[in-house]
Every structure is written in structure tokens, then in C-alpha cells.
Amino acid sequence: MAIREINHGDFEEVVLKSDKPVLVDFNATWCGPCRMLKPALEQVAQERPDVVVVGIDIDENSDLAEEYDVFSIPCLVLFKDGMEADRSVGLIPKEQVLSLLD
Amino acid sequence: MYDVIIVGAGPAGLTAAIYARRASKTVLVLEAKAWGGQIINTPDIENYPVVAHISGADFANELYNQALALGAEVKLEKVIGVEDLGKIKKVRSTLAEYEAGAVILATGSENRKLGLDREQELTGRGVSYCATCDGNFFRNKDVAVVGGGNTALEDALYLADLANKVYLIHRRDAFRGEETTVDRLRQRENVEIIYNATVTALLGEKRLSGIEVTDKITGGKRSIELKGLFVAVGRIPENESFSALIDLDQAGYAVAGENCRTKVPGVFVAGDNRTKEVRQLVTAAADGAVAATEAVKFLNA
């Protein structure tokens, strides 16, 4: 299952107003580690229907990257009730992505 | 029980998997993070024979698929120890325990940290280990590069095109890196080289706002306001889990000659974590071929 890509237009609706926790993957097309992280995120999305997993391209949404202090990618930020609950920077294995959620 | 267990799915490990599979051996590759190793950070590879241009991520995926198609098994588990029981080698991961007739250690290396307070916390919030990955975030801002080797010099040059100002901080009075790159840096008006100095503190609350730099000769300290700090102080071979099994040199590299044999029969080492002169993509792949061939020879003996 491919990860849904969102942008500044639907960020508030999809992330901030979500009933479920949302894991946001800040990435870019030119970022190799971001591409290598994708398969793990797809598996996590499948295994954890209680969490919404979305991607944000930082080149097209530099305003969001700036607002959330994203200065290295890949960067995973977990939102709960519209607030940042946790984050992880860099390529991490699937187990570490899962532990970010708990 | 596998014929060969390979620790690490970078270019060395996956090439070893291809060679061992083509010799009809059963192969398990154990990888802690993601296949590809550090090459995935390279946006464009231009020095691999035949392939004029390929991204590091594409290279990693192609190599991975090639190894899988030949019948190698790859599991994403971190290896925490290898034990030599003579004919059998026990390989322990964070999740399970495996046995093999031969083991190839192809774990590569990781970025050396500065070892400063809050370095981990500020990583991704101003502290970075990859200029080509993160440089874009610092367009028209002030940044610093720490280090004195080729990576540090090239990072500084790359950032000089993007950033407002680049400080290059080096603990010695001369660079180890190539003289031509040093000359090109000296010609840049927005690059300031600070010799005989080390970064001694990271400043800033939620994100990096500056660094404290200490002059090694006078002991004098100064603060520099900046948004980004790029750390390029070398790499550390990932051999610590094997220090009881094989010989490591002073820098932590696994001692083995060009035949990739360690002192333990049936345990081989391939790629950047081995003692050698040239650490490149093509020499990692070459090591994989040599180590697998030696492992097959060992198993068939």
C-alpha cells in the first residue's frame, strides 16, 4: 500500500484534526535514505490501521518543514491531537518506527 | 543451518551473497537498517564501471533484487554477536539465533560523532552528518563544517554554493585532504577557515543556534552564531560486536589481507570495515566477491 502524500493544503485536515495518531514522513524525491525508509513505512501502515501514515515532500512544502523545525530528512514526526508527540531523524529500521508509535 | 551467513547488506555483503548463491550455497544476509549501506546517501554515482550515472538508492535496490533473484535470503535484524564453534558458527541477532558453516562480516562503518552534550538531541535540528542530504535546508544561512579530510573539504565547498557563510573548523594547522580542494575553498569569499580549533559546545534550546569554538593553542573560546553544523570527522568501522572473535587494529578495522580471511577459519571480512587502503564502492564489491569465493573454498575443503 502506497503512502498517501499530502501538502500544506490538506495538512490541517489530515494531520492536526485527525482522531487517530498521524505519522508524518518528511521526505524529498532526491533523498536516498527517504526512499529506503518507504518500504518500512508501507509495512507499518498495513500493520497499524490505528495510525495514519502520510508523506510530505519538503521541497513543495518548505513552509511546513520550517514550521516543524525539520532540518534533516528523512524525519518522522508523530502527531497526537494536533500536537507533536515524538520524532525520529534519519533512516531507521521498521521496529524503531513501530516503537515510535507506542 | 545455512552454508553462509553474511552480516550487512551493503555493496560488499550483497555482492558476497550473489557469489555464494552462484556457487549453490545457501545464504542468509542479516542487515540492521536497510539494504544498501552508506551508498544510499550518494545522489549520483559516477565511478562504478559501466554505469555512468546511477543514484545510490537505485544502486542499492538493483543489487538487493539481484541477490534475491539468485535465491539469497535477507532479514532485517541486527547482529549482536558471532561465536566460533569450529565447523559451526553461531550468529546471534536481536531476534533470533542462526548457524552457518562460514560467516562473512560486511558491516561497513558509521559516522563518527563529536561526542558533545546534546549532539543526539540536536541531530536533525541543525546538527547533520550529511551535507548533500541536508544542505538545502540552510540556503542563505550561516553554517559550519567540522573536520579536515576530503569529506569535510568537499562538504564545505558544496555548502559554499548554498549558504550565506561557511566556517570550516579544523583541529590541526594543515588539511589532510586534497590540496586542489583546499585551494578552491581559499578562493571562496564566504568561507572562513578556522585552524587549530575544536567545537566544544552546541548552543540553542529547541534547535541549534550556535557553537562554542575553542582555540587549541591559546585556549581562547568564541561563540559563533549559525543554523547548521555539519560533522565530517571520519567514520568508525562497525566491528565492536566481533572484538572478542577476530583481531581489530587500533582504529577498529578488522585485520584481514586481500584474501579477506580473519584469524578464525571460516570467518571472513569484506568491505569498509576491513583494514585496507582504498574504501570505494567498487572495492567493497570486490571484497564481497573475494570473501564469498574464499568462504566457498573453505566449505568445500
mmCIF file of C-alpha atoms in Angstrom:
data_model
loop_
_atom_site.group_PDB
_atom_site.id
_atom_site.type_symbol
_atom_site.label_atom_id
_atom_site.label_comp_id
_atom_site.label_asym_id
_atom_site.label_seq_id
_atom_site.Cartn_x
_atom_site.Cartn_y
_atom_site.Cartn_z
ATOM 1 C CA MET A 1 0.000 0.000 0.000
ATOM 2 C CA ALA A 2 1.491 3.299 -1.068
ATOM 3 C CA ILE A 3 1.801 6.061 1.487
ATOM 4 C CA ARG A 4 -0.567 8.972 0.867
ATOM 5 C CA GLU A 5 1.296 12.179 0.047
ATOM 6 C CA ILE A 6 -0.252 15.325 1.468
ATOM 7 C CA ASN A 7 0.617 19.039 1.241
ATOM 8 C CA HIS A 8 0.085 22.331 3.053
ATOM 9 C CA GLY A 9 -3.451 22.474 1.622
ATOM 10 C CA ASP A 10 -4.742 19.426 3.487
ATOM 11 C CA PHE A 11 -2.230 19.274 6.375
ATOM 12 C CA GLU A 12 -4.606 20.775 8.908
ATOM 13 C CA GLU A 13 -7.482 18.496 7.951
ATOM 14 C CA VAL A 14 -5.476 15.260 7.669
ATOM 15 C CA VAL A 15 -2.924 15.743 10.455
ATOM 16 C CA LEU A 16 -3.981 18.337 13.002
ATOM 17 C CA LYS A 17 -7.680 17.444 13.091
ATOM 18 C CA SER A 18 -7.228 13.673 12.940
ATOM 19 C CA ASP A 19 -8.884 11.462 15.569
ATOM 20 C CA LYS A 20 -6.117 8.906 15.142
ATOM 21 C CA PRO A 21 -2.394 9.474 15.707
ATOM 22 C CA VAL A 22 -0.686 10.568 12.466
ATOM 23 C CA LEU A 23 2.856 9.631 11.494
ATOM 24 C CA VAL A 24 4.222 12.227 9.071
ATOM 25 C CA ASP A 25 7.189 11.290 6.893
ATOM 26 C CA PHE A 26 9.002 14.455 5.777
ATOM 27 C CA ASN A 27 10.910 13.444 2.641
ATOM 28 C CA ALA A 28 12.188 14.517 -0.760
ATOM 29 C CA THR A 29 12.489 12.775 -4.120
ATOM 30 C CA TRP A 30 16.276 13.296 -4.225
ATOM 31 C CA CYS A 31 16.820 11.835 -0.727
ATOM 32 C CA GLY A 32 18.157 8.271 -0.903
ATOM 33 C CA PRO A 33 17.587 7.324 2.757
ATOM 34 C CA CYS A 34 13.972 8.579 2.419
ATOM 35 C CA ARG A 35 13.395 6.133 -0.424
ATOM 36 C CA MET A 36 14.933 3.302 1.606
ATOM 37 C CA LEU A 37 12.609 4.113 4.511
ATOM 38 C CA LYS A 38 9.437 3.850 2.389
ATOM 39 C CA PRO A 39 9.085 0.024 2.399
ATOM 40 C CA ALA A 40 9.226 0.006 6.219
ATOM 41 C CA LEU A 41 6.581 2.753 6.392
ATOM 42 C CA GLU A 42 4.318 0.869 3.995
ATOM 43 C CA GLN A 43 4.534 -2.198 6.232
ATOM 44 C CA VAL A 44 3.841 -0.147 9.332
ATOM 45 C CA ALA A 45 0.810 1.449 7.652
ATOM 46 C CA GLN A 46 -0.519 -2.014 6.867
ATOM 47 C CA GLU A 47 0.123 -3.462 10.327
ATOM 48 C CA ARG A 48 -1.167 -0.479 12.269
ATOM 49 C CA PRO A 49 -4.589 0.628 10.951
ATOM 50 C CA ASP A 50 -4.992 2.630 14.169
ATOM 51 C CA VAL A 51 -2.342 5.061 12.900
ATOM 52 C CA VAL A 52 -2.485 7.267 9.793
ATOM 53 C CA VAL A 53 0.779 7.363 7.852
ATOM 54 C CA VAL A 54 1.328 10.202 5.389
ATOM 55 C CA GLY A 55 4.242 11.702 3.464
ATOM 56 C CA ILE A 56 5.155 15.348 2.893
ATOM 57 C CA ASP A 57 7.561 16.462 0.163
ATOM 58 C CA ILE A 58 9.674 19.159 1.820
ATOM 59 C CA ASP A 59 10.623 20.817 -1.474
ATOM 60 C CA GLU A 60 6.986 21.501 -2.284
ATOM 61 C CA ASN A 61 6.052 22.239 1.323
ATOM 62 C CA SER A 62 9.028 24.108 2.729
ATOM 63 C CA ASP A 63 6.636 26.149 4.892
ATOM 64 C CA LEU A 64 5.628 23.004 6.802
ATOM 65 C CA ALA A 65 9.249 21.835 7.127
ATOM 66 C CA GLU A 66 10.164 25.205 8.575
ATOM 67 C CA GLU A 67 7.165 25.351 10.901
ATOM 68 C CA TYR A 68 8.038 21.970 12.390
ATOM 69 C CA ASP A 69 11.829 22.517 12.555
ATOM 70 C CA VAL A 70 12.671 19.805 10.046
ATOM 71 C CA PHE A 71 16.325 20.263 9.081
ATOM 72 C CA SER A 72 17.277 16.684 8.196
ATOM 73 C CA ILE A 73 15.391 14.081 6.218
ATOM 74 C CA PRO A 74 14.037 11.501 6.453
ATOM 75 C CA CYS A 75 12.263 12.882 9.504
ATOM 76 C CA LEU A 76 9.277 11.123 11.063
ATOM 77 C CA VAL A 77 7.033 13.209 13.278
ATOM 78 C CA LEU A 78 4.198 11.628 15.245
ATOM 79 C CA PHE A 79 1.181 13.878 15.856
ATOM 80 C CA LYS A 80 -1.408 13.169 18.537
ATOM 81 C CA ASP A 81 -4.403 15.506 18.896
ATOM 82 C CA GLY A 82 -2.710 18.019 16.634
ATOM 83 C CA MET A 83 0.449 18.164 18.723
ATOM 84 C CA GLU A 84 3.874 16.712 18.123
ATOM 85 C CA ALA A 85 4.242 13.663 20.375
ATOM 86 C CA ASP A 86 7.521 12.202 19.147
ATOM 87 C CA ARG A 87 10.004 12.328 16.304
ATOM 88 C CA SER A 88 12.889 10.449 14.757
ATOM 89 C CA VAL A 89 15.531 11.643 12.315
ATOM 90 C CA GLY A 90 17.373 9.514 9.779
ATOM 91 C CA LEU A 91 16.867 6.074 8.307
ATOM 92 C CA ILE A 92 15.629 3.640 10.956
ATOM 93 C CA PRO A 93 14.511 0.006 10.786
ATOM 94 C CA LYS A 94 10.819 -0.929 10.924
ATOM 95 C CA GLU A 95 10.977 -1.988 14.604
ATOM 96 C CA GLN A 96 12.123 1.502 15.544
ATOM 97 C CA VAL A 97 9.294 3.046 13.523
ATOM 98 C CA LEU A 98 6.847 0.839 15.419
ATOM 99 C CA SER A 99 8.350 1.755 18.788
ATOM 100 C CA LEU A 100 7.910 5.427 17.891
ATOM 101 C CA LEU A 101 4.157 4.797 17.831
ATOM 102 C CA ASP A 102 3.915 3.424 21.374
ATOM 103 C CA MET B 1 21.644 -24.086 9.230
ATOM 104 C CA TYR B 2 22.948 -22.024 6.304
ATOM 105 C CA ASP B 3 26.142 -22.508 4.334
ATOM 106 C CA VAL B 4 26.991 -18.824 4.564
ATOM 107 C CA ILE B 5 25.661 -16.062 6.782
ATOM 108 C CA ILE B 6 26.566 -12.549 5.704
ATOM 109 C CA VAL B 7 26.363 -9.731 8.217
ATOM 110 C CA GLY B 8 25.473 -6.483 6.449
ATOM 111 C CA ALA B 9 23.576 -5.853 3.203
ATOM 112 C CA GLY B 10 25.722 -3.119 1.686
ATOM 113 C CA PRO B 11 27.593 -3.487 -1.612
ATOM 114 C CA ALA B 12 30.139 -5.890 -0.056
ATOM 115 C CA GLY B 13 27.581 -8.113 1.680
ATOM 116 C CA LEU B 14 25.145 -8.324 -1.239
ATOM 117 C CA THR B 15 27.934 -8.987 -3.745
ATOM 118 C CA ALA B 16 29.140 -11.793 -1.465
ATOM 119 C CA ALA B 17 25.557 -13.137 -1.464
ATOM 120 C CA ILE B 18 25.493 -13.158 -5.281
ATOM 121 C CA TYR B 19 28.799 -15.029 -5.491
ATOM 122 C CA ALA B 20 27.894 -17.558 -2.807
ATOM 123 C CA ARG B 21 24.494 -18.244 -4.425
ATOM 124 C CA ARG B 22 26.107 -18.722 -7.839
ATOM 125 C CA ALA B 23 28.273 -21.372 -6.155
ATOM 126 C CA SER B 24 24.994 -23.023 -4.999
ATOM 127 C CA LYS B 25 25.475 -22.273 -1.308
ATOM 128 C CA THR B 26 22.535 -21.381 0.920
ATOM 129 C CA VAL B 27 22.807 -17.757 2.001
ATOM 130 C CA LEU B 28 21.273 -15.635 4.749
ATOM 131 C CA VAL B 29 22.035 -11.922 4.830
ATOM 132 C CA LEU B 30 21.314 -10.088 8.086
ATOM 133 C CA GLU B 31 21.005 -6.293 7.946
ATOM 134 C CA ALA B 32 20.416 -3.916 10.860
ATOM 135 C CA LYS B 33 18.838 -0.987 8.972
ATOM 136 C CA ALA B 34 18.151 -1.107 5.255
ATOM 137 C CA TRP B 35 19.958 -2.718 2.364
ATOM 138 C CA GLY B 36 22.471 -0.583 0.519
ATOM 139 C CA GLY B 37 24.614 0.718 3.346
ATOM 140 C CA GLN B 38 26.111 4.190 3.153
ATOM 141 C CA ILE B 39 25.920 4.340 -0.655
ATOM 142 C CA ILE B 40 22.227 5.259 -0.334
ATOM 143 C CA ASN B 41 23.358 8.748 0.745
ATOM 144 C CA THR B 42 25.060 9.361 -2.589
ATOM 145 C CA PRO B 43 22.774 11.187 -5.029
ATOM 146 C CA ASP B 44 24.791 10.288 -8.120
ATOM 147 C CA ILE B 45 27.402 7.530 -8.533
ATOM 148 C CA GLU B 46 29.772 8.283 -11.406
ATOM 149 C CA ASN B 47 32.722 5.988 -10.706
ATOM 150 C CA TYR B 48 31.295 2.481 -10.965
ATOM 151 C CA PRO B 49 32.410 0.671 -14.141
ATOM 152 C CA VAL B 50 29.844 0.565 -16.992
ATOM 153 C CA VAL B 51 27.189 2.567 -15.142
ATOM 154 C CA ALA B 52 27.861 6.234 -15.998
ATOM 155 C CA HIS B 53 25.189 7.569 -13.644
ATOM 156 C CA ILE B 54 23.023 5.934 -11.015
ATOM 157 C CA SER B 55 21.641 7.134 -7.702
ATOM 158 C CA GLY B 56 22.790 5.360 -4.552
ATOM 159 C CA ALA B 57 19.229 4.281 -3.741
ATOM 160 C CA ASP B 58 18.726 2.795 -7.231
ATOM 161 C CA PHE B 59 22.076 1.024 -6.957
ATOM 162 C CA ALA B 60 21.047 -0.447 -3.581
ATOM 163 C CA ASN B 61 17.656 -1.626 -4.842
ATOM 164 C CA GLU B 62 19.066 -3.181 -8.032
ATOM 165 C CA LEU B 63 21.756 -5.012 -6.074
ATOM 166 C CA TYR B 64 19.219 -6.208 -3.493
ATOM 167 C CA ASN B 65 16.867 -7.503 -6.198
ATOM 168 C CA GLN B 66 19.754 -9.250 -7.952
ATOM 169 C CA ALA B 67 20.736 -11.074 -4.760
ATOM 170 C CA LEU B 68 17.095 -12.042 -4.055
ATOM 171 C CA ALA B 69 16.561 -13.288 -7.617
ATOM 172 C CA LEU B 70 19.561 -15.596 -7.185
ATOM 173 C CA GLY B 71 17.977 -17.041 -4.050
ATOM 174 C CA ALA B 72 19.626 -15.191 -1.187
ATOM 175 C CA GLU B 73 17.507 -14.685 1.914
ATOM 176 C CA VAL B 74 17.668 -11.225 3.519
ATOM 177 C CA LYS B 75 16.366 -10.458 7.009
ATOM 178 C CA LEU B 76 16.311 -7.062 8.707
ATOM 179 C CA GLU B 77 17.813 -7.989 12.067
ATOM 180 C CA LYS B 78 20.795 -6.506 13.862
ATOM 181 C CA VAL B 79 23.574 -8.982 14.592
ATOM 182 C CA ILE B 80 24.918 -8.692 18.124
ATOM 183 C CA GLY B 81 27.454 -11.500 18.179
ATOM 184 C CA VAL B 82 29.199 -14.283 16.294
ATOM 185 C CA GLU B 83 30.588 -17.356 18.033
ATOM 186 C CA ASP B 84 33.080 -19.807 16.570
ATOM 187 C CA LEU B 85 32.269 -23.456 17.394
ATOM 188 C CA GLY B 86 34.691 -24.878 14.829
ATOM 189 C CA LYS B 87 32.647 -26.412 11.983
ATOM 190 C CA ILE B 88 29.663 -24.335 13.008
ATOM 191 C CA LYS B 89 29.448 -20.586 13.587
ATOM 192 C CA LYS B 90 26.623 -19.233 15.724
ATOM 193 C CA VAL B 91 25.227 -15.858 14.722
ATOM 194 C CA ARG B 92 23.037 -14.061 17.235
ATOM 195 C CA SER B 93 20.701 -11.252 16.204
ATOM 196 C CA THR B 94 18.371 -9.131 18.305
ATOM 197 C CA LEU B 95 15.542 -11.510 17.315
ATOM 198 C CA ALA B 96 16.988 -14.992 16.796
ATOM 199 C CA GLU B 97 19.994 -17.277 16.608
ATOM 200 C CA TYR B 98 21.323 -18.857 13.397
ATOM 201 C CA GLU B 99 24.015 -21.339 12.414
ATOM 202 C CA ALA B 100 26.289 -21.352 9.421
ATOM 203 C CA GLY B 101 29.375 -23.093 8.101
ATOM 204 C CA ALA B 102 31.003 -19.784 7.211
ATOM 205 C CA VAL B 103 30.399 -16.168 8.122
ATOM 206 C CA ILE B 104 31.229 -13.015 6.192
ATOM 207 C CA LEU B 105 31.349 -9.783 8.192
ATOM 208 C CA ALA B 106 30.407 -6.885 5.913
ATOM 209 C CA THR B 107 29.123 -4.356 8.414
ATOM 210 C CA GLY B 108 30.789 -1.243 6.992
ATOM 211 C CA SER B 109 31.154 1.902 9.038
ATOM 212 C CA GLU B 110 29.141 4.660 10.671
ATOM 213 C CA ASN B 111 29.635 8.408 11.116
ATOM 214 C CA ARG B 112 31.922 9.421 13.929
ATOM 215 C CA LYS B 113 30.161 11.777 16.336
ATOM 216 C CA LEU B 114 31.759 14.779 18.003
ATOM 217 C CA GLY B 115 30.822 13.396 21.410
ATOM 218 C CA LEU B 116 29.322 16.665 22.629
ATOM 219 C CA ASP B 117 26.479 17.211 25.042
ATOM 220 C CA ARG B 118 23.046 17.199 23.335
ATOM 221 C CA GLU B 119 24.534 16.161 19.997
ATOM 222 C CA GLN B 120 21.922 13.419 19.565
ATOM 223 C CA GLU B 121 19.084 15.713 20.592
ATOM 224 C CA LEU B 122 20.081 18.403 18.091
ATOM 225 C CA THR B 123 20.689 15.982 15.235
ATOM 226 C CA GLY B 124 18.122 16.917 12.620
ATOM 227 C CA ARG B 125 17.655 20.257 14.352
ATOM 228 C CA GLY B 126 20.780 21.860 12.997
ATOM 229 C CA VAL B 127 23.392 19.148 13.519
ATOM 230 C CA SER B 128 23.905 16.982 10.430
ATOM 231 C CA TYR B 129 26.305 14.309 9.174
ATOM 232 C CA CYS B 130 25.405 14.639 5.502
ATOM 233 C CA ALA B 131 25.893 17.932 3.657
ATOM 234 C CA THR B 132 24.450 16.705 0.369
ATOM 235 C CA CYS B 133 21.315 15.417 2.166
ATOM 236 C CA ASP B 134 20.619 18.425 4.365
ATOM 237 C CA GLY B 135 22.461 21.361 2.768
ATOM 238 C CA ASN B 136 19.271 22.606 1.119
ATOM 239 C CA PHE B 137 17.729 23.454 4.471
ATOM 240 C CA PHE B 138 20.444 26.040 5.053
ATOM 241 C CA ARG B 139 20.129 28.149 1.935
ATOM 242 C CA ASN B 140 21.417 31.691 2.683
ATOM 243 C CA LYS B 141 22.069 30.792 6.324
ATOM 244 C CA ASP B 142 25.354 30.570 8.246
ATOM 245 C CA VAL B 143 26.769 27.086 8.750
ATOM 246 C CA ALA B 144 29.964 25.362 9.868
ATOM 247 C CA VAL B 145 31.760 22.195 8.825
ATOM 248 C CA VAL B 146 33.986 20.328 11.291
ATOM 249 C CA GLY B 147 36.804 18.135 10.038
ATOM 250 C CA GLY B 148 39.973 18.121 7.967
ATOM 251 C CA GLY B 149 39.676 15.262 5.487
ATOM 252 C CA ASN B 150 38.335 15.189 1.952
ATOM 253 C CA THR B 151 34.737 14.804 3.084
ATOM 254 C CA ALA B 152 34.944 17.954 5.206
ATOM 255 C CA LEU B 153 36.563 19.920 2.371
ATOM 256 C CA GLU B 154 34.035 18.759 -0.201
ATOM 257 C CA ASP B 155 31.151 19.429 2.180
ATOM 258 C CA ALA B 156 32.425 22.972 2.762
ATOM 259 C CA LEU B 157 32.720 23.569 -0.974
ATOM 260 C CA TYR B 158 29.226 22.176 -1.597
ATOM 261 C CA LEU B 159 27.753 24.337 1.164
ATOM 262 C CA ALA B 160 29.598 27.450 -0.036
ATOM 263 C CA ASP B 161 27.276 27.439 -3.073
ATOM 264 C CA LEU B 162 24.167 27.368 -0.897
ATOM 265 C CA ALA B 163 24.858 29.009 2.417
ATOM 266 C CA ASN B 164 25.488 32.652 3.255
ATOM 267 C CA LYS B 165 28.683 31.846 5.128
ATOM 268 C CA VAL B 166 30.619 28.657 5.812
ATOM 269 C CA TYR B 167 33.064 28.240 8.677
ATOM 270 C CA LEU B 168 35.442 25.317 8.273
ATOM 271 C CA ILE B 169 36.806 24.230 11.628
ATOM 272 C CA HIS B 170 39.862 22.006 11.737
ATOM 273 C CA ARG B 171 41.821 20.880 14.770
ATOM 274 C CA ARG B 172 45.202 20.997 13.011
ATOM 275 C CA ASP B 173 47.128 23.706 11.126
ATOM 276 C CA ALA B 174 47.008 21.866 7.784
ATOM 277 C CA PHE B 175 44.457 19.718 5.938
ATOM 278 C CA ARG B 176 44.794 16.028 5.211
ATOM 279 C CA GLY B 177 42.515 16.398 2.193
ATOM 280 C CA GLU B 178 43.438 17.204 -1.384
ATOM 281 C CA GLU B 179 45.352 20.437 -1.958
ATOM 282 C CA THR B 180 43.271 21.390 -5.015
ATOM 283 C CA THR B 181 40.092 21.364 -2.932
ATOM 284 C CA VAL B 182 41.782 23.435 -0.219
ATOM 285 C CA ASP B 183 42.822 25.982 -2.860
ATOM 286 C CA ARG B 184 39.298 26.192 -4.240
ATOM 287 C CA LEU B 185 37.986 26.789 -0.736
ATOM 288 C CA ARG B 186 40.508 29.567 -0.099
ATOM 289 C CA GLN B 187 39.191 31.361 -3.166
ATOM 290 C CA ARG B 188 35.644 31.449 -1.836
ATOM 291 C CA GLU B 189 34.813 34.745 -0.205
ATOM 292 C CA ASN B 190 32.124 33.239 2.009
ATOM 293 C CA VAL B 191 34.359 30.536 3.502
ATOM 294 C CA GLU B 192 36.319 31.205 6.688
ATOM 295 C CA ILE B 193 38.807 28.557 7.741
ATOM 296 C CA ILE B 194 39.496 28.286 11.465
ATOM 297 C CA TYR B 195 42.640 26.248 12.142
ATOM 298 C CA ASN B 196 43.785 24.647 15.413
ATOM 299 C CA ALA B 197 40.291 24.742 16.846
ATOM 300 C CA THR B 198 37.650 22.357 18.079
ATOM 301 C CA VAL B 199 33.917 22.682 18.638
ATOM 302 C CA THR B 200 33.423 22.408 22.389
ATOM 303 C CA ALA B 201 29.713 23.133 22.862
ATOM 304 C CA LEU B 202 26.434 23.189 20.970
ATOM 305 C CA LEU B 203 24.236 26.194 21.713
ATOM 306 C CA GLY B 204 20.481 26.545 21.377
ATOM 307 C CA GLU B 205 17.364 25.182 23.014
ATOM 308 C CA LYS B 206 14.959 23.567 20.566
ATOM 309 C CA ARG B 207 17.297 23.945 17.618
ATOM 310 C CA LEU B 208 20.933 24.750 17.061
ATOM 311 C CA SER B 209 21.613 28.485 17.282
ATOM 312 C CA GLY B 210 25.379 28.493 17.549
ATOM 313 C CA ILE B 211 28.550 26.731 18.594
ATOM 314 C CA GLU B 212 31.390 27.372 21.006
ATOM 315 C CA VAL B 213 34.809 27.037 19.390
ATOM 316 C CA THR B 214 37.993 26.649 21.429
ATOM 317 C CA ASP B 215 41.406 27.584 20.088
ATOM 318 C CA LYS B 216 43.731 24.662 20.849
ATOM 319 C CA ILE B 217 46.823 26.835 21.175
ATOM 320 C CA THR B 218 45.610 29.831 23.194
ATOM 321 C CA GLY B 219 42.720 28.080 24.928
ATOM 322 C CA GLY B 220 40.548 31.055 23.984
ATOM 323 C CA LYS B 221 36.847 30.454 23.388
ATOM 324 C CA ARG B 222 34.498 32.176 20.964
ATOM 325 C CA SER B 223 30.847 31.715 20.120
ATOM 326 C CA ILE B 224 29.670 31.635 16.539
ATOM 327 C CA GLU B 225 26.013 32.155 15.679
ATOM 328 C CA LEU B 226 24.840 29.728 13.000
ATOM 329 C CA LYS B 227 21.971 27.487 11.970
ATOM 330 C CA GLY B 228 23.756 24.383 10.755
ATOM 331 C CA LEU B 229 26.729 22.305 11.870
ATOM 332 C CA PHE B 230 27.976 19.608 9.508
ATOM 333 C CA VAL B 231 30.101 16.966 11.183
ATOM 334 C CA ALA B 232 32.697 15.283 8.937
ATOM 335 C CA VAL B 233 35.230 13.871 11.372
ATOM 336 C CA GLY B 234 35.575 10.455 9.829
ATOM 337 C CA ARG B 235 33.903 7.107 10.158
ATOM 338 C CA ILE B 236 34.058 4.244 12.650
ATOM 339 C CA PRO B 237 34.113 0.625 11.467
ATOM 340 C CA GLU B 238 31.205 -1.335 12.930
ATOM 341 C CA ASN B 239 33.203 -4.197 14.392
ATOM 342 C CA GLU B 240 32.553 -3.803 18.096
ATOM 343 C CA SER B 241 30.326 -6.908 18.239
ATOM 344 C CA PHE B 242 33.220 -9.021 16.904
ATOM 345 C CA SER B 243 36.102 -7.717 19.023
ATOM 346 C CA ALA B 244 36.265 -10.961 21.018
ATOM 347 C CA LEU B 245 36.215 -13.111 17.875
ATOM 348 C CA ILE B 246 38.714 -11.555 15.461
ATOM 349 C CA ASP B 247 41.664 -9.147 15.570
ATOM 350 C CA LEU B 248 40.924 -5.445 15.197
ATOM 351 C CA ASP B 249 43.559 -2.810 14.531
ATOM 352 C CA GLN B 250 43.939 0.364 16.621
ATOM 353 C CA ALA B 251 41.293 2.198 14.627
ATOM 354 C CA GLY B 252 38.873 -0.729 14.977
ATOM 355 C CA TYR B 253 39.211 -2.200 11.484
ATOM 356 C CA ALA B 254 39.054 -5.984 11.143
ATOM 357 C CA VAL B 255 42.510 -7.309 10.404
ATOM 358 C CA ALA B 256 42.499 -9.331 7.180
ATOM 359 C CA GLY B 257 44.575 -9.364 3.999
ATOM 360 C CA GLU B 258 43.365 -9.107 0.418
ATOM 361 C CA ASN B 259 42.026 -12.675 0.700
ATOM 362 C CA CYS B 260 39.567 -11.340 3.327
ATOM 363 C CA ARG B 261 40.460 -14.102 5.810
ATOM 364 C CA THR B 262 40.450 -13.290 9.507
ATOM 365 C CA LYS B 263 42.432 -15.299 12.066
ATOM 366 C CA VAL B 264 39.358 -17.507 12.582
ATOM 367 C CA PRO B 265 38.965 -20.213 9.894
ATOM 368 C CA GLY B 266 35.591 -19.774 8.237
ATOM 369 C CA VAL B 267 35.132 -16.147 9.299
ATOM 370 C CA PHE B 268 35.787 -13.583 6.574
ATOM 371 C CA VAL B 269 35.535 -9.823 6.396
ATOM 372 C CA ALA B 270 34.529 -7.744 3.372
ATOM 373 C CA GLY B 271 34.193 -4.042 2.643
ATOM 374 C CA ASP B 272 34.783 -0.831 4.570
ATOM 375 C CA ASN B 273 35.201 -2.500 7.967
ATOM 376 C CA ARG B 274 38.344 -4.333 6.783
ATOM 377 C CA THR B 275 41.910 -2.983 7.016
ATOM 378 C CA LYS B 276 42.703 -1.656 3.551
ATOM 379 C CA GLU B 277 43.920 1.323 1.549
ATOM 380 C CA VAL B 278 41.019 2.196 -0.724
ATOM 381 C CA ARG B 279 37.430 2.271 0.524
ATOM 382 C CA GLN B 280 35.234 2.708 -2.504
ATOM 383 C CA LEU B 281 32.039 1.187 -3.869
ATOM 384 C CA VAL B 282 33.957 -0.927 -6.364
ATOM 385 C CA THR B 283 36.469 -2.185 -3.785
ATOM 386 C CA ALA B 284 33.610 -3.114 -1.437
ATOM 387 C CA ALA B 285 32.017 -5.163 -4.218
ATOM 388 C CA ALA B 286 35.420 -6.718 -4.992
ATOM 389 C CA ASP B 287 35.820 -7.707 -1.335
ATOM 390 C CA GLY B 288 32.399 -9.348 -1.438
ATOM 391 C CA ALA B 289 33.448 -11.478 -4.400
ATOM 392 C CA VAL B 290 36.757 -12.453 -2.769
ATOM 393 C CA ALA B 291 35.244 -13.231 0.642
ATOM 394 C CA ALA B 292 32.464 -15.364 -0.869
ATOM 395 C CA THR B 293 34.916 -17.259 -3.059
ATOM 396 C CA GLU B 294 37.134 -17.912 -0.034
ATOM 397 C CA ALA B 295 34.106 -18.983 2.008
ATOM 398 C CA VAL B 296 33.028 -21.437 -0.708
ATOM 399 C CA LYS B 297 36.574 -22.811 -0.857
ATOM 400 C CA PHE B 298 36.542 -23.213 2.929
ATOM 401 C CA LEU B 299 33.165 -25.022 2.885
ATOM 402 C CA ASN B 300 34.195 -27.352 0.073
ATOM 403 C CA ALA B 301 37.553 -28.269 1.623
#
